C-alpha positions as YAML, in Angstrom:
chain: A
units: angstrom
residues:
- id: 1
  name: UNK
  ca: [-132.80, 12.99, -49.36]
- id: 2
  name: UNK
  ca: [-136.12, 12.35, -51.02]
- id: 3
  name: UNK
  ca: [-136.66, 9.38, -53.35]
- id: 4
  name: UNK
  ca: [-137.12, 11.79, -56.28]
- id: 5
  name: UNK
  ca: [-133.78, 13.47, -55.48]
- id: 6
  name: UNK
  ca: [-132.04, 10.09, -55.22]
- id: 7
  name: UNK
  ca: [-133.56, 8.98, -58.51]
- id: 8
  name: UNK
  ca: [-132.39, 12.19, -60.18]
- id: 9
  name: UNK
  ca: [-128.87, 11.83, -58.81]
- id: 10
  name: UNK
  ca: [-128.75, 8.18, -59.95]
- id: 11
  name: UNK
  ca: [-130.31, 9.07, -63.32]
- id: 12
  name: UNK
  ca: [-132.99, 6.48, -62.64]
- id: 13
  name: UNK
  ca: [-136.60, 7.42, -63.30]
- id: 14
  name: UNK
  ca: [-138.86, 6.05, -60.58]
- id: 15
  name: UNK
  ca: [-141.89, 4.34, -62.13]
- id: 16
  name: UNK
  ca: [-145.12, 6.26, -61.60]
- id: 17
  name: UNK
  ca: [-146.75, 3.20, -60.04]
- id: 18
  name: UNK
  ca: [-143.94, 2.79, -57.47]
- id: 19
  name: UNK
  ca: [-145.03, 2.80, -53.84]
- id: 20
  name: UNK
  ca: [-143.19, 2.63, -50.52]
- id: 21
  name: UNK
  ca: [-140.45, 4.87, -51.89]
- id: 22
  name: UNK
  ca: [-137.40, 5.26, -49.64]
- id: 23
  name: UNK
  ca: [-134.06, 6.96, -50.14]
- id: 24
  name: UNK
  ca: [-130.91, 7.95, -48.30]
- id: 25
  name: UNK
  ca: [-127.66, 9.76, -48.97]
- id: 26
  name: UNK
  ca: [-124.61, 8.89, -46.90]
- id: 27
  name: UNK
  ca: [-121.60, 11.18, -46.97]
- id: 28
  name: UNK
  ca: [-118.43, 9.17, -47.16]
- id: 29
  name: UNK
  ca: [-114.75, 9.94, -46.68]
- id: 30
  name: UNK
  ca: [-113.99, 9.66, -50.41]
- id: 31
  name: UNK
  ca: [-117.27, 8.59, -52.00]
- id: 32
  name: UNK
  ca: [-120.89, 9.18, -51.14]
- id: 33
  name: UNK
  ca: [-123.44, 6.38, -51.00]
- id: 34
  name: UNK
  ca: [-126.91, 6.64, -52.47]
- id: 35
  name: UNK
  ca: [-129.80, 4.32, -51.67]
- id: 36
  name: UNK
  ca: [-133.16, 4.09, -53.36]
- id: 37
  name: UNK
  ca: [-135.81, 1.43, -52.82]
- id: 38
  name: UNK
  ca: [-139.41, 1.16, -53.91]
- id: 39
  name: UNK
  ca: [-142.12, -1.37, -54.58]
- id: 40
  name: UNK
  ca: [-143.59, -1.95, -58.04]
- id: 41
  name: UNK
  ca: [-146.02, -4.42, -59.55]
- id: 42
  name: UNK
  ca: [-144.03, -7.55, -60.43]
- id: 43
  name: UNK
  ca: [-145.40, -7.36, -63.97]
- id: 44
  name: UNK
  ca: [-143.56, -4.01, -64.42]
- id: 45
  name: UNK
  ca: [-140.13, -5.11, -63.14]
- id: 46
  name: UNK
  ca: [-138.74, -6.28, -66.49]
- id: 47
  name: UNK
  ca: [-139.73, -3.02, -68.20]
- id: 48
  name: UNK
  ca: [-137.99, -1.05, -65.44]
- id: 49
  name: UNK
  ca: [-134.84, -3.17, -65.63]
- id: 50
  name: UNK
  ca: [-134.72, -2.82, -69.41]
- id: 51
  name: UNK
  ca: [-134.53, 0.97, -69.02]
- id: 52
  name: UNK
  ca: [-131.41, 0.52, -66.86]
- id: 53
  name: UNK
  ca: [-129.78, -1.23, -69.86]
- id: 54
  name: UNK
  ca: [-127.51, -3.63, -67.95]
- id: 55
  name: UNK
  ca: [-124.37, -4.47, -69.91]
- id: 56
  name: UNK
  ca: [-124.61, -8.11, -68.79]
- id: 57
  name: UNK
  ca: [-127.63, -10.21, -67.87]
- id: 58
  name: UNK
  ca: [-128.63, -9.85, -64.24]
- id: 59
  name: UNK
  ca: [-128.00, -12.90, -62.12]
- id: 60
  name: UNK
  ca: [-130.55, -14.78, -60.06]
- id: 61
  name: UNK
  ca: [-129.66, -15.96, -56.58]
- id: 62
  name: UNK
  ca: [-132.08, -18.52, -55.16]
- id: 63
  name: UNK
  ca: [-130.63, -18.56, -51.64]
- id: 64
  name: UNK
  ca: [-129.59, -15.82, -49.24]
- id: 65
  name: UNK
  ca: [-125.85, -15.35, -48.87]
- id: 66
  name: UNK
  ca: [-124.52, -17.16, -45.84]
- id: 67
  name: UNK
  ca: [-121.54, -14.90, -45.29]
- id: 68
  name: UNK
  ca: [-121.72, -11.74, -43.24]
- id: 69
  name: UNK
  ca: [-122.92, -8.75, -45.25]
- id: 70
  name: UNK
  ca: [-121.75, -5.29, -44.17]
- id: 71
  name: UNK
  ca: [-122.16, -2.86, -47.06]
- id: 72
  name: UNK
  ca: [-120.69, 0.62, -46.87]
- id: 73
  name: UNK
  ca: [-124.19, 2.06, -47.34]
- id: 74
  name: UNK
  ca: [-126.66, -0.38, -45.77]
- id: 75
  name: UNK
  ca: [-130.35, -0.48, -46.60]
- id: 76
  name: UNK
  ca: [-130.89, -0.69, -42.84]
- id: 77
  name: UNK
  ca: [-130.81, 3.14, -43.05]
- id: 78
  name: UNK
  ca: [-134.19, 2.75, -44.78]
- id: 79
  name: UNK
  ca: [-135.55, 0.12, -42.40]
- id: 80
  name: UNK
  ca: [-135.02, -2.66, -44.95]
- id: 81
  name: UNK
  ca: [-133.09, -5.91, -44.98]
- id: 82
  name: UNK
  ca: [-130.03, -6.07, -47.20]
- id: 83
  name: UNK
  ca: [-130.88, -7.69, -50.55]
- id: 84
  name: UNK
  ca: [-127.90, -10.02, -50.04]
- id: 85
  name: UNK
  ca: [-129.64, -11.51, -47.00]
- id: 86
  name: UNK
  ca: [-132.78, -12.40, -48.99]
- id: 87
  name: UNK
  ca: [-133.51, -15.44, -51.14]
- id: 88
  name: UNK
  ca: [-134.88, -15.25, -54.70]
- id: 89
  name: UNK
  ca: [-133.11, -12.04, -55.73]
- id: 90
  name: UNK
  ca: [-132.18, -10.94, -59.22]
- id: 91
  name: UNK
  ca: [-129.53, -8.27, -59.59]
- id: 92
  name: UNK
  ca: [-126.18, -6.98, -60.66]
- id: 93
  name: UNK
  ca: [-124.33, -3.90, -61.81]
- id: 94
  name: UNK
  ca: [-125.99, -1.42, -64.13]
- id: 95
  name: UNK
  ca: [-124.47, 1.84, -65.12]
- id: 96
  name: UNK
  ca: [-126.15, 2.82, -68.34]
- id: 97
  name: UNK
  ca: [-127.90, 5.63, -66.45]
- id: 98
  name: UNK
  ca: [-124.73, 6.73, -64.66]
- id: 99
  name: UNK
  ca: [-123.98, 9.36, -67.33]
- id: 100
  name: UNK
  ca: [-120.39, 9.53, -66.10]
- id: 101
  name: UNK
  ca: [-121.50, 10.95, -62.76]
- id: 102
  name: UNK
  ca: [-121.62, 7.80, -60.63]
- id: 103
  name: UNK
  ca: [-118.78, 5.42, -59.93]
- id: 104
  name: UNK
  ca: [-121.16, 2.46, -59.79]
- id: 105
  name: UNK
  ca: [-124.80, 1.49, -59.60]
- id: 106
  name: UNK
  ca: [-126.19, -1.87, -58.49]
- id: 107
  name: UNK
  ca: [-129.76, -3.09, -58.72]
- id: 108
  name: UNK
  ca: [-131.47, -5.94, -56.88]
- id: 109
  name: UNK
  ca: [-135.08, -7.06, -57.18]
- id: 110
  name: UNK
  ca: [-136.87, -9.21, -54.63]
- id: 111
  name: UNK
  ca: [-140.45, -10.45, -55.02]
- id: 112
  name: UNK
  ca: [-142.50, -9.59, -51.95]
- id: 113
  name: UNK
  ca: [-145.49, -11.66, -53.07]
- id: 114
  name: UNK
  ca: [-147.13, -12.72, -56.35]
- id: 115
  name: UNK
  ca: [-148.11, -9.14, -57.21]
- id: 116
  name: UNK
  ca: [-145.34, -6.88, -55.87]
- id: 117
  name: UNK
  ca: [-141.54, -6.72, -55.95]
- id: 118
  name: UNK
  ca: [-139.10, -4.43, -54.19]
- id: 119
  name: UNK
  ca: [-136.39, -2.75, -56.24]
- id: 120
  name: UNK
  ca: [-133.15, -1.85, -54.44]
- id: 121
  name: UNK
  ca: [-130.64, 0.55, -56.01]
- id: 122
  name: UNK
  ca: [-127.26, 1.30, -54.44]
- id: 123
  name: UNK
  ca: [-125.03, 3.89, -56.06]
- id: 124
  name: UNK
  ca: [-121.57, 5.23, -55.33]
- id: 125
  name: UNK
  ca: [-120.93, 8.84, -56.23]
...
């Protein structure tokens, strides 16, 4: 699945300035998993997150989770670490763009350096 196809299926417009775009679709027994990740300028992250219209404020986690993380659709499929295993991550559920077609959509944002951040989106269809 291409990043554009994943974005369309998630109803998430990928910012024009996004680079290092990666996507995957995993067929599941009952539900399918969708992954989308890309890098954007850190200055553009808040504008992107606002478009997702989270129902609750996203949470910030300063430390990586210490428990074992084994998601149903791992970002390892894209050659990336799981956002749960990273420190300094902001994220949570968003489903404003779901349009009734996704069961859930989660976003996580991790700063890579002072200029760039990686956005992780995991959807269940």
